[in-house]
Steps between C-alpha positions, in 0.01 A plus 500: 500500500297800384612606154588866466270698279452859406189643664286756321578863574162619629589871498626482144186318381274762659711782357473351148123460542458861618709631213306296243154602628603868505559470125212262424394665172845485340565151637175385335607641161841334532342170605267500199793586275700208642210255457443607138871498412545150644191366323471719194576209269204300636238413241215645708660847520624488140145444375373807687722738307704651782801507268749531783323783682526471879318811629173462697298705248589277202463190713144590602409604147618170345443237768142408601376412847472121525373222723645151532259377232656741247852372570404135541577398136852650528562336838371166369760505221772559761360218716499272196872560450542778244846651553449809283467835684122516540438717808856553623840544339654212693324160500263425787602175670262496798123538528297588810167329551236750599126500562226330298373703207176526310607200292501293818874435478785619723666815368861505377712810573861551380770497771861602438820612675391865493176414679700303757722802557200731554363242748824510698510880483152514657611252768815700578318835513228390740758313708701822541199694633386203710835447663533872578176480700551149637873419503585131481823329594667238289265218592255291305147534366215253519391534139188295436561473128433215264622448148290293267666307218609675187389323184597529135270644234455335160773730372743411780460812717504476879152571643396550863309737725659844532616429857649165395699671224635746760576245774681270257720782367853490643495876563210461744702313760796739470271800547338341808846454653597859426172611662574293816185312406642153456223247537541243774370209291717300259434534126365145497212614722416808289517297179338192653232327293231502771367820656392334826840340559682824415281697742567252782875526439488881482343502847756249629792704362354814657487332840854361468631853427238678716749736671647610165172572317485876433178517297231278350384539144308344214380625165144532635372551855263208447798262491624628837158455661470155341842403638410586859156340472693188398740546793202476738434150361856365483692669785521183710643309207755777442601483867543122474729542197715754688508292818613180324694661216310279255275634223138386494404232248253745343799643306547243224720667237864382531654835397298686766569237769872509421517882519306507828716225654798737480316756715309280743683388814343378829414805711265413791549843662369680190210254470404561865520877452274498192255267674484730803443807283224331297317375808525844661326685216136606509341399166845539334498878551853639452631163374760649265685703765498206741661274241737760350602751767729708275263556208477868404207489254284290266517568128287403200236632260214600730287726280211424265371145533745439787337747741251244641793311656636796698275443802626144550859606427480767771365237739814292448737799484365702793673840471764406244503740201330363187662641185334467162735397221543674167257552213533312177366216289617219274531762225740720694565706811360845567582636844675444832367545851728770638278574804529169686367637829155558348240224570426274199147639455655840426804376303607701197766437237737748337554432130864440406534706182786291355344152508249557220311772317165576666177663387167535675144502361278737705195306619271794565469539123364250247786248493474435126538871425728599788850607403775338708724736698866462591653405834551858619164625366269302728288687754475428873168345599419371151467134395674357194555178312871416473672462163847348494775490236762252617846375408341159435303582186176654627424838343216720629355195671181548700570332829134502608585642844322800648713724724441822687764774517552586866788744459850541357841393625708779348365493140397133488143412596397289798231248408246312708376177341119508474395193303530300182274617219261223404630278780210320656623206708815496711595352838870417498717540188209406275372748243177415322300745289135513402597324177674219691184455708287497186718230336479285814121529513473421129712187538308374802153581368559269202461212746134606537419459133400134546241620748386753236540773760687827492676735740272803487736734681803490724714702738793440733639597838832460680419352841773591750294396803640148457863403549633483238276726292322355199306594187121480509312478168125569500290333229136544411389197294189454288384183681597207724846346450621175660747539788770292330488727194530815711787346697686446172408855390657627822822304433505623140469864616796451735715340228405766244683780683837442334683806638836373628458678835159342556606146402812506718306652794230233472759221490654614829162588652585871524159539333220266610269288284273698268135507609206489258179643645180448302244776559126480446330627186447876499803586715673708233171677428503609866852639447381693195202632700739608775716705261200651321362593842823691563445698179701297247379506138356165395655529155850531649467238774778241512497202731786546748732211413697532823329616818736637763438491875428873495208440260309357794143531373565313173704236685208453741257453209724228358568325832136511615389322182747208502323164467800266453876523562790286374875504573762402242708185537709583190831555686 
């Protein structure tokens, strides 16, 4: 029996959004006031001498711009269990695990009820605009989502990735129901301890409920592509499970087997239908619509580092709309996609003026001297670095994201995500900076010291020509090194990228084994000569630490001079 639930009022949600964005300036002032009133007793704000003031002018005069490194000592005290109001008025009980930092450790970010509420507000807003364009009935969604384990910090706080903290929150499930977005998989599958087993069961649940599936989603488009690449390998096994009504022995966890047993009943007609559809496809083109005839769209983050997967996703989806999900980070949300009919490559996000206080550093000026401007003061066509003040204890926090202003929705700006500042290496959900690369090279090059040899210079490249993509590290070494030493160097490089997104992606093979390519002596001199030949000043030359595919000439110099290549066996 389907339980009765109150569905979201789409018209009301859109009306509230329109009203709020028409008054974006005042809403921003009120939001800042609310944040400072709620957290005014926090040690961090007390020390800055705000003395209860809540206006933007006093706030900017007293509170400095910060990075995660500046706040790290405060956050560490929270992680270690201090219950005094350090960054927020109310105690922080949950921590989100973010990317690797310059210290080579995963980054801790405070997570609280207010941040959860802003997350759900973003979800509800984009859902309202999405469902107006692509109405869905009260069916189910194939949500390819996975929740890693939450752990406890030394001080007893719950810690997990940002998505895990959201998925494990009781409000998440209620909101999905109200949005007619109830996932078709049991909780035991989403919270299963093994990614591969959960993925298999997600696909099986989707097939069991194939007529009811209204849309397909995942946090990142890569996960959707990965799921259907996997389907190509296991479809016959899935058909056998459906035909016999017995789950494959590859699913070993009792809780997952038990939950799936309640759904799986012998259904030879469905198995025959799926088999016929799979055999009738040409190179799996249009697979998604064949399997799920009532799907209206595919939804997930498709911008930035996810764009390389769009070609394959369109192959599977044929002419189904691809809708890029909202814009945010572990630190907090920024904007919603309210133009869902726009292709992902052109997706923009309207800032919700009540979910945080936002400032923007103009990038056409010297960033260290540039004066941040407010939400309503940005200019169309300009690029900015985003600064966020959140309800979870981040004040004037430099997010490190570069965005371009493409227009305004009423008085709130529409942003297009351009890139991460200082982000060098990324394939899936991994985020590794130049400093992370440097630390990895330093760790691995120590293995050469016995040989009394040094790494003279190095660079890197993200190779997406392989499936899955992988990191390539180029080394120029001062002499001959034994193969077994370089093989261990390669493994050490792979292990030294400690960013949570990289480690988890490597473990599930969403990112392939790291490759170490040794280049012949003089290769980096050729790169220097190339840049000087283009008119660069020798005194200001910097070795490019990450060479993109667009930097074809430098990539060719590196690749043409490779003398040895090694692949990691670390994972």
